[in-house]
Structure formats: structure tokens, C-alpha cells
């Protein structure tokens, strides 16, 4: 945890690059809203945008970046390799670069440690088998996906590479073959799913953690928790500010999503929390409030139950 009285505006990746500690999230930011949200955020001090091919709005995100007038070189753009593109990462990346209207990314993440196999009909990005089950290639080796990510890094089209949603067992497996240590592991993290063990594991390896769904995702349900609200009241800030600040106080990048001007503006301002506040927030899950909000669209048999440790299902 940072010891100074001010909070860092940036952290450092294991590549040496600086990464802004607060990003604007863009999942579920509807077409028609996200262009303005991104442009407004950049005009109001954000310098980090979190995008993904599967959000199906990268073209508009790119338009928002252009509208802002902020030079590309001043913006940290993250996107993610979607599951259906794992055997052809270069093609997945090119789709994202074309949609965003840029020729490089600051960070490219493997979205999930899962390969989905395209089918002839239905949503090409979320394919299902004829029997309705998810079209997963269970034999696919994630080491091959990572090898391709390393090639993309060597090409210079992505300035850092990392993963999302990788539990310790998955990282342990990847470690056997990686030549480049992931710069980032982006996961669901908040006081109800604090991921203490995973955070320590990643920190020890020099992998920076990023927290998604910091407010509990759609409708920001964590804001109504009474113990979080009490800390907010004490500091005379919103519960959202406490939930977002929690991560920066921990040395973790945080990605709040909003399409409302007022919320985008306030979410960027983080505050220093006391050791006592942090202890309360760190302890909520162990007091019976443990909860994962986002459940993956694929099976428990892929080992995702490890995310819940030490939470019982
Ligand atoms: P968040 O926890 O950021 O919550 C977003 C919700 O909170 C929206 O309903 C938003 O509504 C509302 N909200 C935002 N700010 C405030 C505020 N100050 N007061 C009250 N309500 C507020 O959820 P997400 O799940 O979207 O996670 C954030 C980002 O993380 C995503 O957008 C995406 O970029 C990334 N992500 C990555 C994943 C991965 O697998 N790698 C998975 C999930 C998310 P409104 O817009 O109306 O303000």
C-alpha cells in the first residue's frame, strides 16, 4: 500500500511504462452513449481507456478518442483478445486497431483463458453448439495463445501484454512456458471479492493487478453496503469514491464504467483511505459478504472455481 499522503496518478508496468491508475470502462456503454462518454472523460483528465472487441463498441470508442482532441501519444489504450480469436491473435488485434482507429495499443490482454470455436450460425463472437451448449475448445493450449501475444509484443503493435481472469493455477501453468511475464492481470476485485491471495501472487511476480467491476457492475450495487456507506460519510464523499479509491490505495489500477458526465467526472477523484478504513474494506468478504458478481459464460470444469477461493459457493 502506498505510504505517502497523496495517491499515485500512475503505476509502473514491468515493461517500465507508466499506466494511469484510473481508467474509464466501456463494457455495456451503449452505442450512442460511449462516444460522448470517452470524449468527455478525456477532456476531463482521464488518460486511460479500457476497451474490448467483445464490447462491440470499439469503433465509437475510437470516435470518442478523436473527438476529444487529446493526442494519441498522451492516451493509454487497453484492449483485449477475444476468445474466438485465440488461434489467430494477429487478426483479432487488427480488428481492434481498425475499429479504434489507431496503429498500436498500450496494453493488449487475453480476455479469458478460454478458446471459443466459431460456428456457422449465431453470434460469431459468442458461438454455441447445435445443442445450445457453449462452443468451447477444451483441448486448446493457452501457452499457444500466449506465444502469439509475445509475437504481437515483438511486432511493436502492442506495447505491453497481459491477461484477464487468470487464477493462480492458470498462471502457474502459463509460467512453465512464458518468455514474457504478463504485465497485467485484470480481474473482478472489490471488497466483496478482494482477491488477497491472487494479488499477493501477482505482485510477487511483478504482475500489476487491475480491478474491474469496482462498483459491483450494473447499477453499482456495492454502493448500498452500510459499512462502505459509513466510510463514505466519514470522508464526506460518495460510496463510489470509496470503492474506487480502495484499489488505488492498494496499488491496483481501477476501471469504473460510466456514461454519465457527472459520474465520469467524480469517479476520477480518488482519496487516501486510512489503514483502519482499508482493514474494514479488506475484511468485508470474510464477514459473510463474499460475492462474485460476474459469472463466466463457460463451465466450472475449466477451473474457474479457483477464483472463489477462499469463498464457498
Ligand atoms: P462498474 O463496477 O464500473 O459499475 C458500472 C455501473 O455503475 C454502471 O451501471 C454505472 O452506471 C454505475 N456507476 C458508475 N459510476 C457511478 C457513480 N459514481 N455513482 C453511481 N453509479 C455509478 O462495472 P463494470 O462491470 O462495467 O466494470 C468496469 C469496467 O471493467 C468495464 O466497463 C470494462 O471496461 C471492465 N471489465 C472487464 C472485464 C474483463 O473480463 N476483463 C469484465 C467486466 C468489466 P452509469 O453508466 O449510468 O453511470
mmCIF file of C-alpha atoms in Angstrom, residues 118-288:
data_model
loop_
_atom_site.group_PDB
_atom_site.id
_atom_site.type_symbol
_atom_site.label_atom_id
_atom_site.label_comp_id
_atom_site.label_asym_id
_atom_site.label_seq_id
_atom_site.Cartn_x
_atom_site.Cartn_y
_atom_site.Cartn_z
ATOM 1 C CA UNK A 118 -16.803 -20.109 -34.225
ATOM 2 C CA UNK A 119 -19.902 -21.825 -35.634
ATOM 3 C CA UNK A 120 -21.687 -21.363 -38.946
ATOM 4 C CA UNK A 121 -24.708 -19.607 -37.423
ATOM 5 C CA UNK A 122 -25.484 -17.350 -34.476
ATOM 6 C CA UNK A 123 -23.344 -14.677 -32.840
ATOM 7 C CA UNK A 124 -19.826 -15.172 -34.258
ATOM 8 C CA UNK A 125 -18.244 -13.888 -31.040
ATOM 9 C CA UNK A 126 -20.362 -15.980 -28.632
ATOM 10 C CA UNK A 127 -20.805 -19.249 -30.554
ATOM 11 C CA UNK A 128 -22.907 -22.121 -29.287
ATOM 12 C CA UNK A 129 -23.075 -25.740 -30.430
ATOM 13 C CA UNK A 130 -26.224 -27.069 -32.150
ATOM 14 C CA UNK A 131 -27.370 -28.435 -28.737
ATOM 15 C CA UNK A 132 -27.185 -24.931 -27.242
ATOM 16 C CA UNK A 133 -24.055 -25.537 -25.170
ATOM 17 C CA UNK A 134 -21.156 -23.073 -25.353
ATOM 18 C CA UNK A 135 -18.756 -23.903 -28.188
ATOM 19 C CA UNK A 136 -15.542 -24.312 -26.152
ATOM 20 C CA UNK A 137 -12.310 -25.902 -27.393
ATOM 21 C CA UNK A 138 -11.244 -27.712 -24.228
ATOM 22 C CA UNK A 139 -8.081 -29.028 -25.832
ATOM 23 C CA UNK A 140 -6.743 -25.579 -26.724
ATOM 24 C CA UNK A 141 -3.407 -24.807 -25.067
ATOM 25 C CA UNK A 142 -3.244 -21.304 -23.588
ATOM 26 C CA UNK A 143 0.541 -21.468 -23.970
ATOM 27 C CA UNK A 144 -0.032 -21.135 -27.733
ATOM 28 C CA UNK A 145 -2.219 -18.073 -27.233
ATOM 29 C CA UNK A 146 0.464 -16.502 -25.065
ATOM 30 C CA UNK A 147 3.160 -17.342 -27.642
ATOM 31 C CA UNK A 148 1.138 -15.337 -30.177
ATOM 32 C CA UNK A 149 0.757 -12.473 -27.714
ATOM 33 C CA UNK A 150 4.545 -12.446 -27.323
ATOM 34 C CA UNK A 151 4.862 -12.180 -31.117
ATOM 35 C CA UNK A 152 2.473 -9.231 -31.160
ATOM 36 C CA UNK A 153 4.585 -7.568 -28.473
ATOM 37 C CA UNK A 154 7.728 -8.139 -30.549
ATOM 38 C CA UNK A 155 5.974 -6.575 -33.576
ATOM 39 C CA UNK A 156 5.598 -3.289 -31.674
ATOM 40 C CA UNK A 157 1.840 -3.115 -32.350
ATOM 41 C CA UNK A 158 1.188 -3.632 -28.638
ATOM 42 C CA UNK A 159 3.461 -2.031 -26.077
ATOM 43 C CA UNK A 160 2.593 -4.411 -23.241
ATOM 44 C CA UNK A 161 0.760 -7.729 -22.988
ATOM 45 C CA UNK A 162 -1.218 -9.240 -20.147
ATOM 46 C CA UNK A 163 -4.189 -11.361 -19.166
ATOM 47 C CA UNK A 164 -7.645 -11.035 -17.624
ATOM 48 C CA UNK A 165 -9.448 -13.501 -15.409
ATOM 49 C CA UNK A 166 -6.453 -15.759 -14.742
ATOM 50 C CA UNK A 167 -6.478 -17.536 -11.409
ATOM 51 C CA UNK A 168 -3.290 -18.751 -9.681
ATOM 52 C CA UNK A 169 -3.460 -22.305 -11.150
ATOM 53 C CA UNK A 170 -3.821 -20.877 -14.654
ATOM 54 C CA UNK A 171 -0.860 -18.527 -14.131
ATOM 55 C CA UNK A 172 1.210 -21.380 -12.678
ATOM 56 C CA UNK A 173 0.562 -23.363 -15.850
ATOM 57 C CA UNK A 174 1.431 -20.446 -18.154
ATOM 58 C CA UNK A 175 4.593 -19.767 -16.173
ATOM 59 C CA UNK A 176 6.044 -23.063 -17.459
ATOM 60 C CA UNK A 177 6.318 -21.651 -20.998
ATOM 61 C CA UNK A 178 6.105 -17.865 -20.871
ATOM 62 C CA UNK A 179 9.075 -15.899 -22.182
ATOM 63 C CA UNK A 180 7.454 -12.617 -21.227
ATOM 64 C CA UNK A 181 5.777 -12.274 -17.830
ATOM 65 C CA UNK A 182 2.293 -10.735 -18.222
ATOM 66 C CA UNK A 183 2.363 -7.031 -17.369
ATOM 67 C CA UNK A 184 -1.205 -7.086 -16.004
ATOM 68 C CA UNK A 185 -3.904 -9.422 -14.686
ATOM 69 C CA UNK A 186 -7.303 -7.695 -14.930
ATOM 70 C CA UNK A 187 -9.879 -9.368 -12.660
ATOM 71 C CA UNK A 188 -13.065 -8.732 -10.745
ATOM 72 C CA UNK A 189 -11.864 -7.178 -7.492
ATOM 73 C CA UNK A 190 -13.809 -5.209 -4.878
ATOM 74 C CA UNK A 191 -14.384 -5.514 -1.130
ATOM 75 C CA UNK A 192 -16.800 -8.442 -1.638
ATOM 76 C CA UNK A 193 -14.183 -10.271 -3.781
ATOM 77 C CA UNK A 194 -10.888 -8.821 -2.557
ATOM 78 C CA UNK A 195 -8.638 -11.452 -4.188
ATOM 79 C CA UNK A 196 -5.982 -11.115 -1.457
ATOM 80 C CA UNK A 197 -4.182 -14.310 -2.417
ATOM 81 C CA UNK A 198 -4.166 -13.580 -6.152
ATOM 82 C CA UNK A 199 -2.998 -10.014 -5.565
ATOM 83 C CA UNK A 200 -0.040 -11.210 -3.486
ATOM 84 C CA UNK A 201 0.836 -13.880 -6.057
ATOM 85 C CA UNK A 202 0.767 -11.371 -8.933
ATOM 86 C CA UNK A 203 2.618 -8.657 -7.019
ATOM 87 C CA UNK A 204 5.420 -11.091 -6.179
ATOM 88 C CA UNK A 205 5.834 -11.818 -9.914
ATOM 89 C CA UNK A 206 5.718 -8.138 -10.903
ATOM 90 C CA UNK A 207 2.260 -8.502 -12.499
ATOM 91 C CA UNK A 208 0.134 -5.401 -11.895
ATOM 92 C CA UNK A 209 -3.476 -6.098 -10.977
ATOM 93 C CA UNK A 210 -6.386 -4.177 -12.464
ATOM 94 C CA UNK A 211 -9.806 -4.184 -10.808
ATOM 95 C CA UNK A 212 -12.903 -4.488 -12.947
ATOM 96 C CA UNK A 213 -16.494 -4.068 -11.713
ATOM 97 C CA UNK A 214 -15.239 -1.944 -8.773
ATOM 98 C CA UNK A 215 -18.774 -0.744 -8.009
ATOM 99 C CA UNK A 216 -20.306 -4.209 -8.389
ATOM 100 C CA UNK A 217 -21.127 -3.711 -12.109
ATOM 101 C CA UNK A 218 -24.587 -2.813 -13.445
ATOM 102 C CA UNK A 219 -26.413 -0.444 -11.101
ATOM 103 C CA UNK A 220 -23.379 -0.167 -8.763
ATOM 104 C CA UNK A 221 -24.916 -2.432 -6.060
ATOM 105 C CA UNK A 222 -21.913 -2.287 -3.695
ATOM 106 C CA UNK A 223 -22.620 1.390 -3.064
ATOM 107 C CA UNK A 224 -25.545 0.478 -0.822
ATOM 108 C CA UNK A 225 -23.493 -1.625 1.589
ATOM 109 C CA UNK A 226 -23.870 0.059 5.020
ATOM 110 C CA UNK A 227 -20.214 -0.340 6.052
ATOM 111 C CA UNK A 228 -18.981 1.148 2.780
ATOM 112 C CA UNK A 229 -21.558 3.943 3.086
ATOM 113 C CA UNK A 230 -20.317 4.675 6.613
ATOM 114 C CA UNK A 231 -16.735 5.162 5.420
ATOM 115 C CA UNK A 232 -18.039 7.410 2.628
ATOM 116 C CA UNK A 233 -19.982 9.513 5.107
ATOM 117 C CA UNK A 234 -16.935 9.897 7.342
ATOM 118 C CA UNK A 235 -14.921 11.289 4.415
ATOM 119 C CA UNK A 236 -17.880 13.249 3.004
ATOM 120 C CA UNK A 237 -17.580 11.525 -0.386
ATOM 121 C CA UNK A 238 -19.821 9.113 -2.303
ATOM 122 C CA UNK A 239 -19.625 5.364 -1.747
ATOM 123 C CA UNK A 240 -18.385 5.154 -5.355
ATOM 124 C CA UNK A 241 -15.367 7.263 -4.419
ATOM 125 C CA UNK A 242 -14.567 4.887 -1.533
ATOM 126 C CA UNK A 243 -14.920 1.808 -3.747
ATOM 127 C CA UNK A 244 -12.732 3.289 -6.496
ATOM 128 C CA UNK A 245 -10.149 4.714 -4.066
ATOM 129 C CA UNK A 246 -9.836 1.305 -2.342
ATOM 130 C CA UNK A 247 -7.897 -0.024 -5.337
ATOM 131 C CA UNK A 248 -5.548 2.904 -5.858
ATOM 132 C CA UNK A 249 -4.740 2.736 -2.122
ATOM 133 C CA UNK A 250 -3.836 -0.926 -2.720
ATOM 134 C CA UNK A 251 -1.606 -0.120 -5.709
ATOM 135 C CA UNK A 252 -4.136 -1.577 -8.152
ATOM 136 C CA UNK A 253 -5.428 0.035 -11.360
ATOM 137 C CA UNK A 254 -9.196 0.577 -11.234
ATOM 138 C CA UNK A 255 -11.681 0.719 -14.122
ATOM 139 C CA UNK A 256 -15.029 2.326 -13.223
ATOM 140 C CA UNK A 257 -17.509 2.464 -16.108
ATOM 141 C CA UNK A 258 -19.966 5.301 -16.568
ATOM 142 C CA UNK A 259 -21.746 7.106 -19.378
ATOM 143 C CA UNK A 260 -22.965 9.943 -17.125
ATOM 144 C CA UNK A 261 -20.908 13.161 -17.264
ATOM 145 C CA UNK A 262 -21.304 13.807 -13.551
ATOM 146 C CA UNK A 263 -20.224 10.293 -12.559
ATOM 147 C CA UNK A 264 -17.355 10.151 -15.032
ATOM 148 C CA UNK A 265 -16.042 13.414 -13.595
ATOM 149 C CA UNK A 266 -16.345 12.349 -9.945
ATOM 150 C CA UNK A 267 -15.044 8.784 -10.419
ATOM 151 C CA UNK A 268 -11.592 10.078 -11.382
ATOM 152 C CA UNK A 269 -11.044 11.709 -7.990
ATOM 153 C CA UNK A 270 -9.649 9.214 -5.522
ATOM 154 C CA UNK A 271 -8.928 9.801 -1.846
ATOM 155 C CA UNK A 272 -6.386 8.487 0.639
ATOM 156 C CA UNK A 273 -8.068 5.959 2.943
ATOM 157 C CA UNK A 274 -6.797 5.253 6.445
ATOM 158 C CA UNK A 275 -5.339 1.899 7.455
ATOM 159 C CA UNK A 276 -8.476 1.402 9.529
ATOM 160 C CA UNK A 277 -10.756 2.061 6.505
ATOM 161 C CA UNK A 278 -8.714 -0.351 4.399
ATOM 162 C CA UNK A 279 -8.901 -3.029 7.087
ATOM 163 C CA UNK A 280 -12.704 -2.728 7.164
ATOM 164 C CA UNK A 281 -12.953 -2.943 3.358
ATOM 165 C CA UNK A 282 -10.441 -5.803 3.160
ATOM 166 C CA UNK A 283 -12.410 -7.734 5.768
ATOM 167 C CA UNK A 284 -15.973 -7.492 4.402
ATOM 168 C CA UNK A 285 -15.804 -10.693 2.329
ATOM 169 C CA UNK A 286 -14.583 -12.736 5.282
ATOM 170 C CA UNK A 287 -17.520 -11.404 7.315
ATOM 171 C CA UNK A 288 -20.004 -13.230 5.105
#
